[in-house]
Short mmCIF file of N, CA and C in Angstrom, two decimals:
data_model
loop_
_atom_site.label_atom_id
_atom_site.label_comp_id
_atom_site.label_asym_id
_atom_site.label_seq_id
_atom_site.Cartn_x
_atom_site.Cartn_y
_atom_site.Cartn_z
N MET A 1 81.23 59.11 148.16
CA MET A 1 81.19 60.35 149.08
C MET A 1 81.13 61.59 148.54
N ILE A 2 80.46 62.51 148.91
CA ILE A 2 80.05 63.82 148.49
C ILE A 2 81.51 64.66 148.25
N LEU A 3 82.44 64.51 149.26
CA LEU A 3 83.59 65.30 149.29
C LEU A 3 84.55 64.88 148.14
N GLU A 4 84.49 63.64 147.59
CA GLU A 4 85.47 63.26 146.55
C GLU A 4 85.25 64.06 145.22
N ARG A 5 84.14 64.59 145.07
CA ARG A 5 84.01 65.43 143.82
C ARG A 5 84.93 66.71 143.82
N PHE A 6 85.32 66.87 145.01
CA PHE A 6 86.19 68.21 145.23
C PHE A 6 87.65 67.79 145.36
N TYR A 7 87.99 66.53 145.55
CA TYR A 7 89.48 66.10 145.65
C TYR A 7 90.29 66.62 144.44
N PRO A 8 91.32 67.28 144.79
CA PRO A 8 92.33 67.38 143.54
C PRO A 8 92.87 66.13 142.98
N ASP A 9 93.34 66.12 141.79
CA ASP A 9 94.03 65.02 141.24
C ASP A 9 95.30 64.68 142.01
N GLU A 10 96.08 65.84 142.33
CA GLU A 10 97.23 65.77 143.05
C GLU A 10 97.48 67.15 143.85
N THR A 11 98.31 67.04 144.79
CA THR A 11 98.60 68.21 145.60
C THR A 11 100.29 68.36 145.39
N CYS A 12 100.63 69.59 145.65
CA CYS A 12 102.15 69.95 145.61
C CYS A 12 102.24 71.15 146.43
N GLN A 13 103.30 71.25 147.10
CA GLN A 13 103.67 72.32 148.00
C GLN A 13 103.58 73.62 147.38
N SER A 14 104.13 73.76 146.07
CA SER A 14 104.31 75.01 145.40
C SER A 14 104.23 74.89 143.92
N THR A 15 103.78 75.69 143.31
CA THR A 15 103.61 75.85 141.80
C THR A 15 105.08 75.75 141.13
N TYR A 16 106.13 76.16 142.05
CA TYR A 16 107.55 76.19 141.53
C TYR A 16 108.22 74.85 141.95
N MET A 17 107.49 73.86 142.40
CA MET A 17 108.07 72.56 142.65
C MET A 17 107.63 71.52 141.69
N ILE A 18 106.62 71.84 140.81
CA ILE A 18 106.10 70.84 139.83
C ILE A 18 107.13 70.48 138.86
N ASP A 19 107.21 69.24 138.50
CA ASP A 19 108.16 68.65 137.57
C ASP A 19 107.51 68.96 136.20
N TYR A 20 107.56 70.14 135.56
CA TYR A 20 107.05 70.28 134.37
C TYR A 20 107.64 69.59 133.15
N GLU A 21 109.09 69.29 133.27
CA GLU A 21 109.56 68.65 132.25
C GLU A 21 109.03 67.16 132.07
N GLU A 22 108.85 66.55 133.32
CA GLU A 22 108.19 65.13 133.36
C GLU A 22 106.79 65.27 132.78
N ARG A 23 106.00 66.37 132.97
CA ARG A 23 104.63 66.49 132.61
C ARG A 23 104.80 66.63 131.00
N TYR A 24 105.62 67.33 130.53
CA TYR A 24 105.85 67.50 129.06
C TYR A 24 106.04 66.17 128.33
N ALA A 25 106.93 65.37 128.96
CA ALA A 25 107.32 64.09 128.52
C ALA A 25 106.12 63.07 128.48
N GLN A 26 105.12 63.39 129.39
CA GLN A 26 103.88 62.58 129.53
C GLN A 26 102.84 63.14 128.48
N GLY A 27 103.15 64.18 127.78
CA GLY A 27 102.09 64.67 126.65
C GLY A 27 101.49 65.91 127.19
N ILE A 28 101.58 66.55 128.32
CA ILE A 28 101.07 67.75 128.47
C ILE A 28 101.68 68.91 127.71
N ARG A 29 100.84 69.72 127.07
CA ARG A 29 101.43 70.72 126.30
C ARG A 29 100.82 72.13 126.57
N GLY A 30 99.95 72.27 127.47
CA GLY A 30 99.38 73.52 127.84
C GLY A 30 99.13 73.57 129.39
N VAL A 31 99.42 74.67 130.09
CA VAL A 31 99.25 74.83 131.43
C VAL A 31 98.27 75.97 131.69
N ILE A 32 97.26 75.73 132.44
CA ILE A 32 96.39 76.84 132.93
C ILE A 32 96.75 77.10 134.38
N PHE A 33 96.95 78.61 134.77
CA PHE A 33 97.25 78.80 136.14
C PHE A 33 96.25 79.80 136.54
N ASP A 34 95.95 79.74 137.81
CA ASP A 34 95.36 80.75 138.60
C ASP A 34 96.59 81.77 138.89
N ILE A 35 96.18 82.95 139.41
CA ILE A 35 97.26 83.91 139.69
C ILE A 35 97.56 84.03 141.09
N ASP A 36 96.64 84.51 141.80
CA ASP A 36 96.78 85.16 143.24
C ASP A 36 96.96 83.76 144.13
N ASN A 37 98.16 83.90 145.00
CA ASN A 37 98.56 82.86 145.72
C ASN A 37 98.79 81.60 145.13
N THR A 38 98.76 81.54 143.91
CA THR A 38 99.36 80.31 142.96
C THR A 38 100.55 80.64 142.36
N LEU A 39 100.66 81.91 141.74
CA LEU A 39 102.03 82.32 141.11
C LEU A 39 102.63 83.42 141.75
N VAL A 40 101.78 84.36 142.54
CA VAL A 40 102.49 85.45 143.26
C VAL A 40 101.50 85.59 144.47
N PRO A 41 101.95 86.38 145.48
CA PRO A 41 101.00 86.63 146.57
C PRO A 41 99.88 87.55 146.10
N HIS A 42 98.70 87.48 146.87
CA HIS A 42 97.54 88.14 146.49
C HIS A 42 97.83 89.51 146.16
N GLY A 43 97.45 90.02 144.82
CA GLY A 43 97.63 91.41 144.43
C GLY A 43 99.06 91.78 144.04
N ALA A 44 99.97 90.89 144.03
CA ALA A 44 101.35 91.32 143.79
C ALA A 44 101.58 91.15 142.23
N PRO A 45 102.52 91.92 141.70
CA PRO A 45 102.97 91.85 140.36
C PRO A 45 103.79 90.53 140.12
N ALA A 46 103.96 90.15 138.88
CA ALA A 46 104.93 89.10 138.57
C ALA A 46 106.36 89.31 139.16
N ASP A 47 106.86 88.54 139.88
CA ASP A 47 108.20 88.60 140.51
C ASP A 47 109.20 87.77 139.67
N LYS A 48 110.45 87.83 139.98
CA LYS A 48 111.50 87.13 139.17
C LYS A 48 111.32 85.70 139.07
N ARG A 49 110.91 85.12 140.23
CA ARG A 49 110.64 83.58 140.19
C ARG A 49 109.54 83.34 139.22
N CYS A 50 108.43 83.93 139.19
CA CYS A 50 107.26 83.87 138.27
C CYS A 50 107.79 84.09 136.73
N ILE A 51 108.44 85.04 136.51
CA ILE A 51 108.85 85.48 135.16
C ILE A 51 109.83 84.41 134.66
N GLU A 52 110.78 83.88 135.58
CA GLU A 52 111.68 82.74 135.06
C GLU A 52 110.90 81.43 134.78
N LEU A 53 109.81 81.07 135.63
CA LEU A 53 109.05 79.97 135.50
C LEU A 53 108.41 80.02 134.09
N PHE A 54 107.78 81.10 133.75
CA PHE A 54 107.16 81.21 132.48
C PHE A 54 108.15 81.21 131.31
N ALA A 55 109.41 81.67 131.50
CA ALA A 55 110.49 81.65 130.41
C ALA A 55 110.78 80.08 130.28
N ARG A 56 110.98 79.42 131.41
CA ARG A 56 111.21 77.98 131.39
C ARG A 56 110.17 77.14 130.71
N LEU A 57 108.86 77.50 131.09
CA LEU A 57 107.72 76.78 130.50
C LEU A 57 107.77 76.95 128.85
N HIS A 58 108.01 78.11 128.49
CA HIS A 58 107.91 78.38 126.99
C HIS A 58 109.04 77.79 126.31
N ARG A 59 110.21 77.86 127.03
CA ARG A 59 111.43 77.12 126.42
C ARG A 59 111.21 75.55 126.10
N ILE A 60 110.50 75.00 127.17
CA ILE A 60 110.20 73.50 127.12
C ILE A 60 109.23 73.36 126.04
N GLY A 61 108.32 74.40 125.74
CA GLY A 61 107.45 74.12 124.66
C GLY A 61 105.99 74.28 124.94
N TYR A 62 105.70 74.66 126.22
CA TYR A 62 104.35 74.73 126.53
C TYR A 62 103.52 76.01 126.21
N GLU A 63 102.40 75.93 125.93
CA GLU A 63 101.46 77.08 125.92
C GLU A 63 100.90 77.34 127.15
N THR A 64 100.75 78.52 127.56
CA THR A 64 100.20 78.87 128.94
C THR A 64 98.99 79.95 128.92
N CYS A 65 98.31 79.79 129.89
CA CYS A 65 97.07 80.67 130.05
C CYS A 65 96.86 80.87 131.59
N LEU A 66 96.56 82.20 131.72
CA LEU A 66 96.15 82.56 133.31
C LEU A 66 94.61 82.64 133.21
N LEU A 67 94.06 81.99 134.03
CA LEU A 67 92.57 81.96 134.28
C LEU A 67 92.21 82.53 135.55
N SER A 68 91.57 83.77 135.64
CA SER A 68 91.40 84.39 136.89
C SER A 68 90.10 84.98 137.03
N ASN A 69 89.50 84.98 138.20
CA ASN A 69 88.34 85.77 138.58
C ASN A 69 88.42 87.27 138.71
N ASN A 70 89.82 87.70 138.68
CA ASN A 70 90.13 89.08 138.90
C ASN A 70 89.78 89.78 137.59
N GLN A 71 89.80 91.08 137.54
CA GLN A 71 89.35 92.06 136.51
C GLN A 71 90.57 92.08 135.53
N LEU A 72 90.34 92.79 134.25
CA LEU A 72 91.31 92.87 133.23
C LEU A 72 92.59 93.50 133.61
N GLU A 73 92.53 94.74 134.22
CA GLU A 73 93.90 95.26 134.69
C GLU A 73 94.78 94.31 135.36
N ARG A 74 94.37 93.65 136.31
CA ARG A 74 95.08 92.76 137.14
C ARG A 74 95.75 91.54 136.36
N VAL A 75 94.86 90.93 135.53
CA VAL A 75 95.18 89.99 134.86
C VAL A 75 96.13 90.09 133.60
N LYS A 76 95.75 91.18 132.84
CA LYS A 76 96.49 91.50 131.67
C LYS A 76 97.97 92.05 132.03
N SER A 77 98.03 92.66 133.11
CA SER A 77 99.43 93.09 133.44
C SER A 77 100.35 91.92 133.76
N LEU A 78 99.89 90.95 134.51
CA LEU A 78 100.66 89.75 134.89
C LEU A 78 100.93 88.86 133.47
N ALA A 79 99.89 88.79 132.80
CA ALA A 79 100.07 88.13 131.58
C ALA A 79 101.08 88.59 130.64
N ASP A 80 100.98 89.94 130.34
CA ASP A 80 101.80 90.64 129.53
C ASP A 80 103.40 90.50 130.01
N THR A 81 103.52 90.51 131.30
CA THR A 81 104.92 90.40 131.85
C THR A 81 105.47 89.00 131.52
N VAL A 82 104.71 88.03 131.74
CA VAL A 82 105.25 86.64 131.52
C VAL A 82 105.04 86.09 130.27
N GLY A 83 104.19 86.70 129.37
CA GLY A 83 104.00 86.19 127.92
C GLY A 83 103.02 85.15 127.80
N ALA A 84 101.91 85.18 128.72
CA ALA A 84 100.90 84.16 128.68
C ALA A 84 99.65 84.64 128.16
N ARG A 85 98.74 83.87 127.62
CA ARG A 85 97.44 84.23 127.28
C ARG A 85 96.67 84.46 128.44
N PHE A 86 95.35 84.93 128.49
CA PHE A 86 94.75 85.15 129.72
C PHE A 86 93.30 85.25 129.58
N ILE A 87 92.61 84.88 130.65
CA ILE A 87 91.11 85.08 130.60
C ILE A 87 90.82 85.67 131.86
N GLU A 88 90.38 86.97 131.98
CA GLU A 88 89.97 87.60 133.19
C GLU A 88 88.49 87.39 133.55
N ASN A 89 88.14 87.78 134.66
CA ASN A 89 86.74 87.63 135.19
C ASN A 89 86.01 86.17 134.74
N ALA A 90 86.78 85.19 135.05
CA ALA A 90 86.53 83.92 134.43
C ALA A 90 85.31 83.17 135.09
N HIS A 91 84.72 83.61 136.15
CA HIS A 91 83.65 83.05 136.77
C HIS A 91 83.92 81.61 137.15
N LYS A 92 85.07 81.28 137.67
CA LYS A 92 85.45 80.00 138.10
C LYS A 92 84.60 79.69 139.26
N PRO A 93 83.99 78.54 139.39
CA PRO A 93 84.23 77.33 138.76
C PRO A 93 83.45 76.99 137.54
N ALA A 94 82.73 77.87 136.91
CA ALA A 94 81.96 77.73 135.82
C ALA A 94 82.88 77.12 134.69
N ARG A 95 82.43 76.24 133.88
CA ARG A 95 83.13 75.48 133.00
C ARG A 95 83.73 76.21 131.50
N GLY A 96 82.92 77.24 131.25
CA GLY A 96 83.08 77.79 129.91
C GLY A 96 84.51 78.36 129.69
N ASN A 97 85.02 79.02 130.62
CA ASN A 97 86.38 79.78 130.39
C ASN A 97 87.67 78.66 130.43
N TYR A 98 87.37 77.54 131.25
CA TYR A 98 88.45 76.50 131.33
C TYR A 98 88.51 76.03 129.85
N LEU A 99 87.27 75.80 129.24
CA LEU A 99 87.27 75.35 127.87
C LEU A 99 87.81 76.33 126.88
N LYS A 100 87.52 77.55 127.12
CA LYS A 100 88.08 78.57 126.34
C LYS A 100 89.65 78.66 126.45
N ALA A 101 90.20 78.53 127.59
CA ALA A 101 91.56 78.54 127.83
C ALA A 101 92.36 77.43 126.97
N MET A 102 91.66 76.31 126.93
CA MET A 102 92.29 75.24 126.14
C MET A 102 92.20 75.60 124.71
N GLU A 103 91.06 76.05 124.19
CA GLU A 103 91.00 76.61 122.84
C GLU A 103 92.03 77.67 122.61
N LEU A 104 92.25 78.56 123.34
CA LEU A 104 93.25 79.57 123.04
C LEU A 104 94.66 79.14 123.07
N MET A 105 94.99 77.89 123.66
CA MET A 105 96.29 77.35 123.77
C MET A 105 96.43 76.20 122.64
N GLY A 106 95.21 75.75 122.08
CA GLY A 106 95.27 74.82 121.11
C GLY A 106 95.39 73.42 121.66
N THR A 107 94.99 73.06 123.01
CA THR A 107 95.16 71.98 123.69
C THR A 107 93.79 71.37 123.83
N ASP A 108 93.75 70.16 124.49
CA ASP A 108 92.58 69.48 124.79
C ASP A 108 92.70 68.87 126.24
N LEU A 109 91.73 68.16 126.53
CA LEU A 109 91.63 67.56 127.94
C LEU A 109 92.91 66.85 128.29
N HIS A 110 93.44 66.02 127.36
CA HIS A 110 94.56 65.08 127.48
C HIS A 110 95.85 65.75 127.43
N SER A 111 95.95 67.05 126.87
CA SER A 111 97.26 67.64 126.81
C SER A 111 97.27 68.87 127.54
N THR A 112 96.33 69.06 128.55
CA THR A 112 96.32 70.35 129.48
C THR A 112 96.41 69.92 130.85
N LEU A 113 96.96 70.93 131.69
CA LEU A 113 97.09 70.71 133.23
C LEU A 113 96.63 72.00 133.75
N TYR A 114 95.95 71.92 134.91
CA TYR A 114 95.44 73.03 135.61
C TYR A 114 96.16 73.17 136.97
N VAL A 115 96.74 74.43 137.28
CA VAL A 115 97.55 74.57 138.62
C VAL A 115 96.74 75.67 139.31
N GLY A 116 96.23 75.42 140.45
CA GLY A 116 95.73 76.53 141.26
C GLY A 116 95.74 76.26 142.82
N ASP A 117 95.30 77.26 143.60
CA ASP A 117 95.46 77.13 145.16
C ASP A 117 94.14 76.95 145.83
N GLN A 118 93.03 77.09 145.12
CA GLN A 118 91.76 76.87 145.84
C GLN A 118 90.92 75.69 145.27
N ILE A 119 90.28 75.07 146.20
CA ILE A 119 89.53 73.85 145.83
C ILE A 119 88.21 74.20 145.22
N PHE A 120 87.55 75.11 145.77
CA PHE A 120 86.19 75.43 145.36
C PHE A 120 86.04 76.40 144.06
N THR A 121 87.18 76.82 143.61
CA THR A 121 87.17 77.54 142.43
C THR A 121 88.13 76.85 141.24
N ASP A 122 89.28 76.75 141.70
CA ASP A 122 90.26 76.22 140.63
C ASP A 122 90.03 74.70 140.56
N VAL A 123 90.23 73.89 141.42
CA VAL A 123 90.15 72.47 141.29
C VAL A 123 88.77 71.99 140.82
N TRP A 124 87.73 72.47 141.45
CA TRP A 124 86.43 72.12 141.22
C TRP A 124 86.08 72.50 139.82
N GLY A 125 86.40 73.50 139.36
CA GLY A 125 86.15 73.94 137.77
C GLY A 125 87.00 73.03 136.81
N ALA A 126 88.17 72.88 137.09
CA ALA A 126 88.87 71.95 136.36
C ALA A 126 88.50 70.44 136.26
N LYS A 127 87.96 69.93 137.48
CA LYS A 127 87.44 68.62 137.51
C LYS A 127 86.17 68.51 136.79
N ARG A 128 85.20 69.67 136.86
CA ARG A 128 84.11 69.62 136.08
C ARG A 128 84.30 69.56 134.59
N CYS A 129 85.41 69.98 134.12
CA CYS A 129 85.68 69.92 132.63
C CYS A 129 86.49 68.65 132.34
N GLY A 130 87.15 68.01 133.38
CA GLY A 130 87.89 66.74 133.06
C GLY A 130 89.35 67.09 132.77
N ILE A 131 89.78 68.21 133.25
CA ILE A 131 91.15 68.68 133.12
C ILE A 131 91.95 68.21 134.27
N PRO A 132 93.11 67.51 134.07
CA PRO A 132 93.95 67.16 135.21
C PRO A 132 94.36 68.27 136.08
N ASN A 133 94.42 68.30 137.26
CA ASN A 133 94.73 69.47 138.06
C ASN A 133 95.57 69.15 139.22
N ILE A 134 96.32 70.14 139.74
CA ILE A 134 97.16 70.21 140.87
C ILE A 134 96.74 71.18 141.77
N LEU A 135 96.54 70.90 143.01
CA LEU A 135 96.29 71.95 144.09
C LEU A 135 97.50 72.20 144.77
N VAL A 136 97.97 73.54 144.80
CA VAL A 136 99.17 73.93 145.40
C VAL A 136 98.81 74.69 146.81
N ALA A 137 99.77 74.75 147.59
CA ALA A 137 99.55 75.48 148.77
C ALA A 137 99.69 76.95 148.55
N PRO A 138 98.73 77.74 149.09
CA PRO A 138 98.85 79.22 148.99
C PRO A 138 100.22 79.73 149.37
N ILE A 139 100.64 80.72 148.47
CA ILE A 139 101.87 81.24 148.75
C ILE A 139 102.03 82.14 149.97
N HIS A 140 101.00 82.95 150.26
CA HIS A 140 101.10 83.83 151.29
C HIS A 140 99.78 83.81 152.09
N PRO A 141 99.88 83.95 153.55
CA PRO A 141 98.60 83.79 154.32
C PRO A 141 97.80 84.92 154.23
N LYS A 142 98.04 86.06 153.58
CA LYS A 142 97.15 87.27 153.44
C LYS A 142 96.23 86.92 152.46
N GLU A 143 94.94 86.94 152.72
CA GLU A 143 93.92 86.70 151.59
C GLU A 143 92.74 87.40 151.95
N GLU A 144 91.80 87.75 150.87
CA GLU A 144 90.54 88.42 151.17
C GLU A 144 89.68 87.61 152.10
N ILE A 145 88.64 88.15 152.72
CA ILE A 145 87.92 87.47 153.82
C ILE A 145 87.18 86.34 153.09
N GLN A 146 86.62 86.51 152.06
CA GLN A 146 85.75 85.38 151.51
C GLN A 146 86.63 84.02 151.23
N ILE A 147 87.81 84.30 150.90
CA ILE A 147 88.83 83.18 150.62
C ILE A 147 89.16 82.75 152.03
N VAL A 148 89.47 83.34 153.01
CA VAL A 148 89.78 82.93 154.27
C VAL A 148 88.58 82.02 154.86
N LEU A 149 87.37 82.34 154.56
CA LEU A 149 86.23 81.55 155.11
C LEU A 149 86.12 80.15 154.34
N LYS A 150 86.52 80.36 152.89
CA LYS A 150 86.46 79.11 152.22
C LYS A 150 87.60 78.12 152.53
N ARG A 151 88.69 78.69 153.15
CA ARG A 151 89.88 77.88 153.67
C ARG A 151 89.38 76.89 154.72
N TYR A 152 88.38 77.38 155.45
CA TYR A 152 88.01 76.37 156.56
C TYR A 152 87.32 75.12 156.14
N LEU A 153 86.49 75.42 154.94
CA LEU A 153 85.71 74.23 154.21
C LEU A 153 86.92 73.38 153.55
N GLU A 154 87.88 74.09 152.89
CA GLU A 154 88.87 73.25 152.24
C GLU A 154 89.64 72.40 153.12
N LYS A 155 89.77 72.75 154.42
CA LYS A 155 90.50 71.89 155.32
C LYS A 155 89.76 70.60 155.59
N ILE A 156 88.43 70.65 155.52
CA ILE A 156 87.61 69.48 155.67
C ILE A 156 87.89 68.59 154.41
N VAL A 157 87.79 69.06 153.30
CA VAL A 157 87.96 68.34 152.00
C VAL A 157 89.32 67.71 152.11
N LEU A 158 90.48 68.51 152.38
CA LEU A 158 91.75 68.00 152.43
C LEU A 158 92.03 66.96 153.52
N ARG A 159 91.46 67.05 154.69
CA ARG A 159 91.45 66.13 155.66
C ARG A 159 91.05 64.74 155.01
N SER A 160 89.94 64.73 154.46
CA SER A 160 89.24 63.54 153.80
C SER A 160 90.08 63.00 152.68
N TYR A 161 90.65 63.89 151.86
CA TYR A 161 91.45 63.54 150.70
C TYR A 161 92.67 62.75 151.26
N ARG A 162 93.28 63.22 152.14
CA ARG A 162 94.41 62.62 152.75
C ARG A 162 94.22 61.29 153.42
N LYS A 163 93.13 61.34 154.19
CA LYS A 163 92.57 59.94 154.79
C LYS A 163 92.37 58.97 153.78
N HIS A 164 91.93 59.26 152.60
CA HIS A 164 91.75 58.34 151.42
C HIS A 164 92.76 58.11 150.58
N GLY A 165 93.94 58.49 150.86
CA GLY A 165 95.24 58.17 150.20
C GLY A 165 95.50 59.22 149.17
N GLY A 166 95.10 60.44 149.20
CA GLY A 166 95.32 61.54 148.27
C GLY A 166 96.87 61.51 147.72
N ARG A 167 97.17 61.93 146.45
CA ARG A 167 98.26 61.79 145.81
C ARG A 167 99.04 63.25 145.85
N LYS A 168 100.41 63.13 146.36
CA LYS A 168 101.25 64.27 146.31
C LYS A 168 102.11 64.16 145.03
N SER A 169 102.43 65.25 144.43
CA SER A 169 103.60 65.20 143.38
C SER A 169 104.84 65.80 143.94
#
């Protein structure tokens, strides 16, 4: 089925509900994150919850990288606040910068996890590279119009995903 190529490996209600300790025990050593509506509301700076998550991830032993289609100022500001590597203007779902993120973190396909809130950029790009991925629910309903339109198509994919036994973490 054509929709299967867009199915996330897993879904989770929130980035902040993922069991990162368990993933580390399973051999994951690097996490690539989208920013807007994955870590913080669209356009918002890093908040206390986000800063604490990255501190926790780094204490566990993770390498982290922000992979965003946003421009340098937006991505660098958040990355500097949380102590993560970053790639701006990533052209997701193109494969190149997903691979570059793993290179920056010193990880590979078997030791990397991708976390994002959009199917047609985040998940699709990670899947095209073979990176395990988790689709999280958007943090906030306020989004740019082009994302709002994509959400209608995402609903079709997610309905099919659930119908075919999609996995929640």
